[in-house]
Every structure is written in structure tokens, then in C-alpha cells.
Amino acid sequence: MLDFGLVTNYLPYMVDATWITLMLTLYSTVIGLTLGLVVALMKISKFKVLSLIADFYLWIIRGTPMLVQLFLVYFGLPQLGIELSPFVSAVIALGINAAAYIAEIYRSGIISISKGQMEAAESLGMGYFLKMRKVVLPQALRVSIPSLGNQAIMMLKDSSLASLVTISELLMVSQRYAATNYAFIEFYLVAAGFYLALTSVFTFILNRVERRISVSEL
Amino acid sequence: MVKELEVELEMQRPDIHEVSEPIIQVRNLEKCFGDLQVLKGINLTVNKGEVVALLGSSGSGKSTLLRCLNHLETITSGEITIDNIELNHSKKNISIIKREVGMVFQQFNLFPHMTVLENIVVGPIFVLKEDRKKAEAEAMILLEKIGLTEKKDYYPKKLSGGQQQRVAIARALAMKPKVMLFDEPTSSLDPELVGEVLNVMKQVAAAGMTMIVVTHEISFAKEVADRVIFMSDGKVEEEGHPNQVLVNPKSSKLASFLRIVKSE
């Protein structure tokens, strides 16, 4: 009844689609990690205005569905004369969304660093950026790695939402072939397998990184 | 009167105090945390090369005074001048003073993600913009002085408390400060490790460094300090040469403080 032989004909296309899924995830992760750092630093800033802006950002992004955010970027922006390709729209929407969660991960990492570390850096004459770069963030990142890894896995799975803005990523392609061949179980199971393979690779890499850090120091 | 006495006592230690030029001047320093006034008008002058031991029971304001001197606490009112630079709101002044004043903490506060050597060179390289080779060569000289050359590639976690504190002293010295502040440097150490840290501090003092040491080590104060300042309730209660102040205290508060510390 099930015919996985059917899927093999489409495997090369599914591999291509998996590649697009991976790229979506990587680009949006880079945006998330960068923007998230800015938001985290704003939130813990002693300047009230900056921390209020950060609060507002977190409130909006975490309080609304990611799909709505994606639709606003992809369908909404053209109305304002800003036309972005589906891929760029998805990367931006996924990145902006992830940044909110990543900011909170960074922030909890930063506040876990003892006040004494900050004071030691300051008494060596380090200014704000140097103190952050050499002392606070390297330690905060180490603390944050497990949660960041978790976030990366969630983003990989969330990238499937991009199928709804016409991107030929893994889910979109599987859906198309499943429907034309009337072989839903086969194609969706294979798609799930691809996702699982990617998340497994992520997990493996993260475990290695974590172990490396824990044996070397801290 | 106190001034005259000081001059007299300085004469007895001719080595480094021939030129008694003030390097730290504190005038009417007050510090409040909310409604709580911790420092109630401190006046203090420390000369170049002088070693001052700051005593007092907990809550007397001694640590706060020390922390005000390198801007870890902002002062409520009064004036602090270090090496002719006033510690005011000027960002430039603050950063110069922070570079010129080294600080050693009770909890060591070494950077756990850096090796011993990296801990020592990070300031010189990134703050003083020194060449890495030069900074490392100088760090190795410091490591030799504190007797930890072979530990240079260790992470702080692998060191004993005493070793960590010696590295923390080296890290502060690497910035070539003009003043070194020690905030209870031996208070969180096991008793058998106190000596090695005090020895390094004696070495630093002998090299002519201006030092202010918040401590409970009376014997160290007696042996190394040029002057002892006893603080109580946010004020300087008594000060003078250790042989005088620690042996024949005038204030009853200091007398009872000394009794308690000695009996510990």
C-alpha cells in the first residue's frame, strides 16, 4: 500500500528543498543572534529609553503569532512600496521573531555573571564595549549555549512556515509531490526524516561544543 | 598636630618616603546609599609610596571608602583627587584614574574564561594598547615574582585561593598603577593560604607602591603599614603610626576592636 519507491524519483528535489530550509534557518539565525544581542544590551541598559524600546519590541514580537509577522512582511510591506523576495521576507520575519527569544537568552546569561566580574573589568580601566566583549559576553555566551541550541532547533522547524509564502522549502515541496502523487504518508514521512536528520546534526554539533567548553574551563 | 607626628614618623622610614608628596587627597567625602549615610565626611591624604592599613568593623565604611577611590561607587559629595586628577563627572578623568588605580578584591574576581597569562595581559593589551609580545614578557616577570610561572596556562578554577589572589595582584600590577587598593584580600582565604598572599603584598610595598589595604590582619598592618586608619561609623576614629595606634589606642572603640580581632 505504501510506495516509498515513488519518493526516490523526487529525492533530488527534496534534497534541494532541504538545502533551502537550511539556508533559511542559518540566515535567520544570524539575524536573530545579532539583533538579539542588540535588544538584550538595550534591555539591560541603564538608559531608560533604550530598555523601554527593548521591552516594547519583546512585547510585540512575543505576543503575536509568527505567521502574522511573516504575512505582514511578505504581503504587507509591498503595500507600502517595499517589495522583498519571498526568501528575504521569510529570513527577515524569522530573524526578527527569533531575536526576541534570543535576546532573553542572552539577557539571562549576562545577568548570571557576577558583579565582581564587571568590577574587575572596570578597575582594569575597561570601558563598556571592551568589558562586554572581553569579559561579560564570552562568559554569558557559554552559559547561554544550551538554550541557544534549543532555539536553533526551533527555528529550523519554524522555517516550515515559509512554505506559506511560496518558498520551495522542504515542507512546500513535500506537500506538492504528496498531493500530485496522492502519497501523503510517504512524502511527509520522508520530509519528517529530513527535518529529524537536520535537528540531529544540530544537536550533535551543540553537544560537542558544550563538552569542549566544560572540559576546558569554568 | 597629627601632621607633625606624621612627618616625624616618616623620618624614621627614610627609604621611600624622603619625598612625601601627596598622591591621594580626599576632602569631606560623603557617601549615601539611599537614606543610609555610610561615609560621613572623610578627610585623607596619602603620600607617594605610603602604605596605609584601613581597619574597622564591618559596616564602618572602610570598603566603601576604598571603592569610592576608583569610582566603583559614585560619591555623594566631597572631593577626591588622585595624582592631581580630580575624580569628578569627567569621563576622561574617571578613565585615567581607573587605569592608575589597581584594585584587588576579596573574591579575587579573576576572569574564569581566561588563562592566568591572559588574565594578566588583557588589561595591558586592550586598555593600554601594548604590543602582545611586550605585555606577555612583562606578565612573565610578574608571574616569576609571585612564583607562579609554571601555572601561566592554567585556568583560575585549577588554582588555590591563595594562588588566584596572587594572580589577581599581578593582574592589577600589570597595568602599572600608581596606587594599589586591596579590599580584604585575605578574608576569603583558608588560614594556611593567607601568608603567601601577604608575602606578595609585602613585596609590592617594598617596591615602593602606594597602597591602601582594608584588612583584619593586625600583624600585617603592624609590620608593613606606615599608617593605620581606624574607621568607625563612617568616620575616621583614629589614625597614626601602627606602633602607636595598635599598641596604645586612644579611642575606646579601637581598643575594643583590637581585642576582638586578636581573640579571633
PDB file of N, CA and C in Angstrom, chain A residues 115-117 119-126 130 134-135 138-139 142 216-218, chain B residues 67 70 72 98 101 103 105 109-114 122 126-127 155 157 171 175:
ATOM      1  N   LYS A 115      28.691  40.394  39.741  1.00  0.00           N
ATOM      2  CA  LYS A 115      29.017  41.814  39.740  1.00  0.00           C
ATOM      3  C   LYS A 115      30.534  42.001  39.860  1.00  0.00           C
ATOM      4  N   GLY A 116      31.167  41.080  40.560  1.00  0.00           N
ATOM      5  CA  GLY A 116      32.614  41.164  40.743  1.00  0.00           C
ATOM      6  C   GLY A 116      33.374  41.124  39.422  1.00  0.00           C
ATOM      7  N   GLN A 117      32.848  40.370  38.447  1.00  0.00           N
ATOM      8  CA  GLN A 117      33.492  40.315  37.132  1.00  0.00           C
ATOM      9  C   GLN A 117      33.444  41.675  36.453  1.00  0.00           C
ATOM     10  N   GLU A 119      33.162  44.539  37.989  1.00  0.00           N
ATOM     11  CA  GLU A 119      34.009  45.470  38.732  1.00  0.00           C
ATOM     12  C   GLU A 119      35.479  45.246  38.422  1.00  0.00           C
ATOM     13  N   ALA A 120      35.862  43.962  38.286  1.00  0.00           N
ATOM     14  CA  ALA A 120      37.258  43.670  37.964  1.00  0.00           C
ATOM     15  C   ALA A 120      37.603  44.257  36.603  1.00  0.00           C
ATOM     16  N   ALA A 121      36.689  44.110  35.638  1.00  0.00           N
ATOM     17  CA  ALA A 121      36.930  44.658  34.304  1.00  0.00           C
ATOM     18  C   ALA A 121      37.036  46.181  34.371  1.00  0.00           C
ATOM     19  N   GLU A 122      36.129  46.788  35.138  1.00  0.00           N
ATOM     20  CA  GLU A 122      36.155  48.248  35.254  1.00  0.00           C
ATOM     21  C   GLU A 122      37.430  48.730  35.927  1.00  0.00           C
ATOM     22  N   SER A 123      37.881  48.003  36.957  1.00  0.00           N
ATOM     23  CA  SER A 123      39.086  48.504  37.624  1.00  0.00           C
ATOM     24  C   SER A 123      40.337  48.303  36.782  1.00  0.00           C
ATOM     25  N   LEU A 124      40.225  47.507  35.710  1.00  0.00           N
ATOM     26  CA  LEU A 124      41.358  47.445  34.780  1.00  0.00           C
ATOM     27  C   LEU A 124      41.258  48.575  33.758  1.00  0.00           C
ATOM     28  N   GLY A 125      40.259  49.424  33.926  1.00  0.00           N
ATOM     29  CA  GLY A 125      40.121  50.566  33.022  1.00  0.00           C
ATOM     30  C   GLY A 125      39.343  50.254  31.755  1.00  0.00           C
ATOM     31  N   MET A 126      38.670  49.109  31.727  1.00  0.00           N
ATOM     32  CA  MET A 126      37.913  48.770  30.524  1.00  0.00           C
ATOM     33  C   MET A 126      36.642  49.616  30.437  1.00  0.00           C
ATOM     34  N   LEU A 130      34.522  47.258  25.693  1.00  0.00           N
ATOM     35  CA  LEU A 130      35.621  46.322  25.948  1.00  0.00           C
ATOM     36  C   LEU A 130      35.236  45.323  27.039  1.00  0.00           C
ATOM     37  N   LYS A 134      35.276  41.428  26.126  1.00  0.00           N
ATOM     38  CA  LYS A 134      36.314  40.541  26.632  1.00  0.00           C
ATOM     39  C   LYS A 134      35.885  39.757  27.879  1.00  0.00           C
ATOM     40  N   VAL A 135      34.995  40.333  28.667  1.00  0.00           N
ATOM     41  CA  VAL A 135      34.705  39.717  29.963  1.00  0.00           C
ATOM     42  C   VAL A 135      33.274  39.172  30.064  1.00  0.00           C
ATOM     43  N   PRO A 138      31.721  36.741  26.572  1.00  0.00           N
ATOM     44  CA  PRO A 138      32.269  35.386  26.437  1.00  0.00           C
ATOM     45  C   PRO A 138      31.742  34.441  27.521  1.00  0.00           C
ATOM     46  N   GLN A 139      31.570  34.971  28.727  1.00  0.00           N
ATOM     47  CA  GLN A 139      31.049  34.118  29.807  1.00  0.00           C
ATOM     48  C   GLN A 139      29.553  33.905  29.663  1.00  0.00           C
ATOM     49  N   ARG A 142      28.731  31.312  26.989  1.00  0.00           N
ATOM     50  CA  ARG A 142      28.940  29.931  27.427  1.00  0.00           C
ATOM     51  C   ARG A 142      27.738  29.433  28.216  1.00  0.00           C
ATOM     52  N   SER A 216      37.347  22.424  29.149  1.00  0.00           N
ATOM     53  CA  SER A 216      38.484  23.344  29.104  1.00  0.00           C
ATOM     54  C   SER A 216      38.522  24.291  30.300  1.00  0.00           C
ATOM     55  N   GLU A 217      37.379  24.687  30.796  1.00  0.00           N
ATOM     56  CA  GLU A 217      37.416  25.711  31.843  1.00  0.00           C
ATOM     57  C   GLU A 217      36.108  25.803  32.617  1.00  0.00           C
ATOM     58  N   LEU A 218      35.926  26.859  33.304  1.00  0.00           N
ATOM     59  CA  LEU A 218      34.744  27.256  34.068  1.00  0.00           C
ATOM     60  C   LEU A 218      34.309  26.243  35.139  1.00  0.00           C
TER      61      LEU A 218
ATOM     62  N   ARG B  67      36.240  51.736  47.650  1.00  0.00           N
ATOM     63  CA  ARG B  67      35.559  51.616  46.363  1.00  0.00           C
ATOM     64  C   ARG B  67      35.261  52.983  45.747  1.00  0.00           C
ATOM     65  N   ASN B  70      38.251  54.350  43.409  1.00  0.00           N
ATOM     66  CA  ASN B  70      38.393  54.055  41.975  1.00  0.00           C
ATOM     67  C   ASN B  70      37.041  54.003  41.282  1.00  0.00           C
ATOM     68  N   LEU B  72      34.205  52.754  41.834  1.00  0.00           N
ATOM     69  CA  LEU B  72      33.253  51.639  41.826  1.00  0.00           C
ATOM     70  C   LEU B  72      31.970  52.089  42.516  1.00  0.00           C
ATOM     71  N   LYS B  98      40.946  55.206  36.791  1.00  0.00           N
ATOM     72  CA  LYS B  98      40.765  53.757  36.847  1.00  0.00           C
ATOM     73  C   LYS B  98      42.007  53.011  36.362  1.00  0.00           C
ATOM     74  N   VAL B 101      44.774  53.357  39.162  1.00  0.00           N
ATOM     75  CA  VAL B 101      44.492  52.743  40.455  1.00  0.00           C
ATOM     76  C   VAL B 101      44.189  51.257  40.249  1.00  0.00           C
ATOM     77  N   MET B 103      43.122  47.477  41.681  1.00  0.00           N
ATOM     78  CA  MET B 103      42.238  47.026  42.758  1.00  0.00           C
ATOM     79  C   MET B 103      42.343  45.507  42.904  1.00  0.00           C
ATOM     80  N   PHE B 105      40.401  42.389  44.922  1.00  0.00           N
ATOM     81  CA  PHE B 105      39.131  42.156  45.591  1.00  0.00           C
ATOM     82  C   PHE B 105      39.200  40.980  46.567  1.00  0.00           C
ATOM     83  N   ASN B 109      37.996  37.659  41.822  1.00  0.00           N
ATOM     84  CA  ASN B 109      37.395  38.106  40.559  1.00  0.00           C
ATOM     85  C   ASN B 109      38.302  37.946  39.354  1.00  0.00           C
ATOM     86  N   LEU B 110      39.038  36.859  39.294  1.00  0.00           N
ATOM     87  CA  LEU B 110      39.770  36.571  38.060  1.00  0.00           C
ATOM     88  C   LEU B 110      38.751  36.221  36.994  1.00  0.00           C
ATOM     89  N   PHE B 111      39.131  36.417  35.719  1.00  0.00           N
ATOM     90  CA  PHE B 111      38.223  36.077  34.638  1.00  0.00           C
ATOM     91  C   PHE B 111      38.311  34.569  34.384  1.00  0.00           C
ATOM     92  N   PRO B 112      37.221  33.824  34.643  1.00  0.00           N
ATOM     93  CA  PRO B 112      37.318  32.375  34.618  1.00  0.00           C
ATOM     94  C   PRO B 112      37.530  31.786  33.221  1.00  0.00           C
ATOM     95  N   HIS B 113      37.199  32.554  32.190  1.00  0.00           N
ATOM     96  CA  HIS B 113      37.342  32.024  30.830  1.00  0.00           C
ATOM     97  C   HIS B 113      38.703  32.333  30.226  1.00  0.00           C
ATOM     98  N   MET B 114      39.589  32.909  31.036  1.00  0.00           N
ATOM     99  CA  MET B 114      40.928  33.220  30.533  1.00  0.00           C
ATOM    100  C   MET B 114      41.963  32.495  31.382  1.00  0.00           C
ATOM    101  N   VAL B 122      45.365  40.968  29.557  1.00  0.00           N
ATOM    102  CA  VAL B 122      44.186  41.540  28.891  1.00  0.00           C
ATOM    103  C   VAL B 122      44.101  43.058  29.083  1.00  0.00           C
ATOM    104  N   PHE B 126      44.548  45.496  25.806  1.00  0.00           N
ATOM    105  CA  PHE B 126      43.338  46.118  25.272  1.00  0.00           C
ATOM    106  C   PHE B 126      43.050  47.503  25.860  1.00  0.00           C
ATOM    107  N   VAL B 127      43.562  47.766  27.047  1.00  0.00           N
ATOM    108  CA  VAL B 127      43.321  49.091  27.633  1.00  0.00           C
ATOM    109  C   VAL B 127      44.524  50.008  27.363  1.00  0.00           C
ATOM    110  N   TYR B 155      43.683  27.591  33.954  1.00  0.00           N
ATOM    111  CA  TYR B 155      42.514  28.421  34.182  1.00  0.00           C
ATOM    112  C   TYR B 155      42.368  28.629  35.690  1.00  0.00           C
ATOM    113  N   LYS B 157      40.175  28.330  37.841  1.00  0.00           N
ATOM    114  CA  LYS B 157      39.494  27.306  38.625  1.00  0.00           C
ATOM    115  C   LYS B 157      40.451  26.234  39.155  1.00  0.00           C
ATOM    116  N   ARG B 171      47.695  40.798  38.050  1.00  0.00           N
ATOM    117  CA  ARG B 171      46.849  41.399  37.015  1.00  0.00           C
ATOM    118  C   ARG B 171      46.721  42.907  37.224  1.00  0.00           C
ATOM    119  N   MET B 175      48.991  46.688  34.998  1.00  0.00           N
ATOM    120  CA  MET B 175      48.542  47.981  34.466  1.00  0.00           C
ATOM    121  C   MET B 175      49.469  49.114  34.894  1.00  0.00           C
TER     122      MET B 175
END
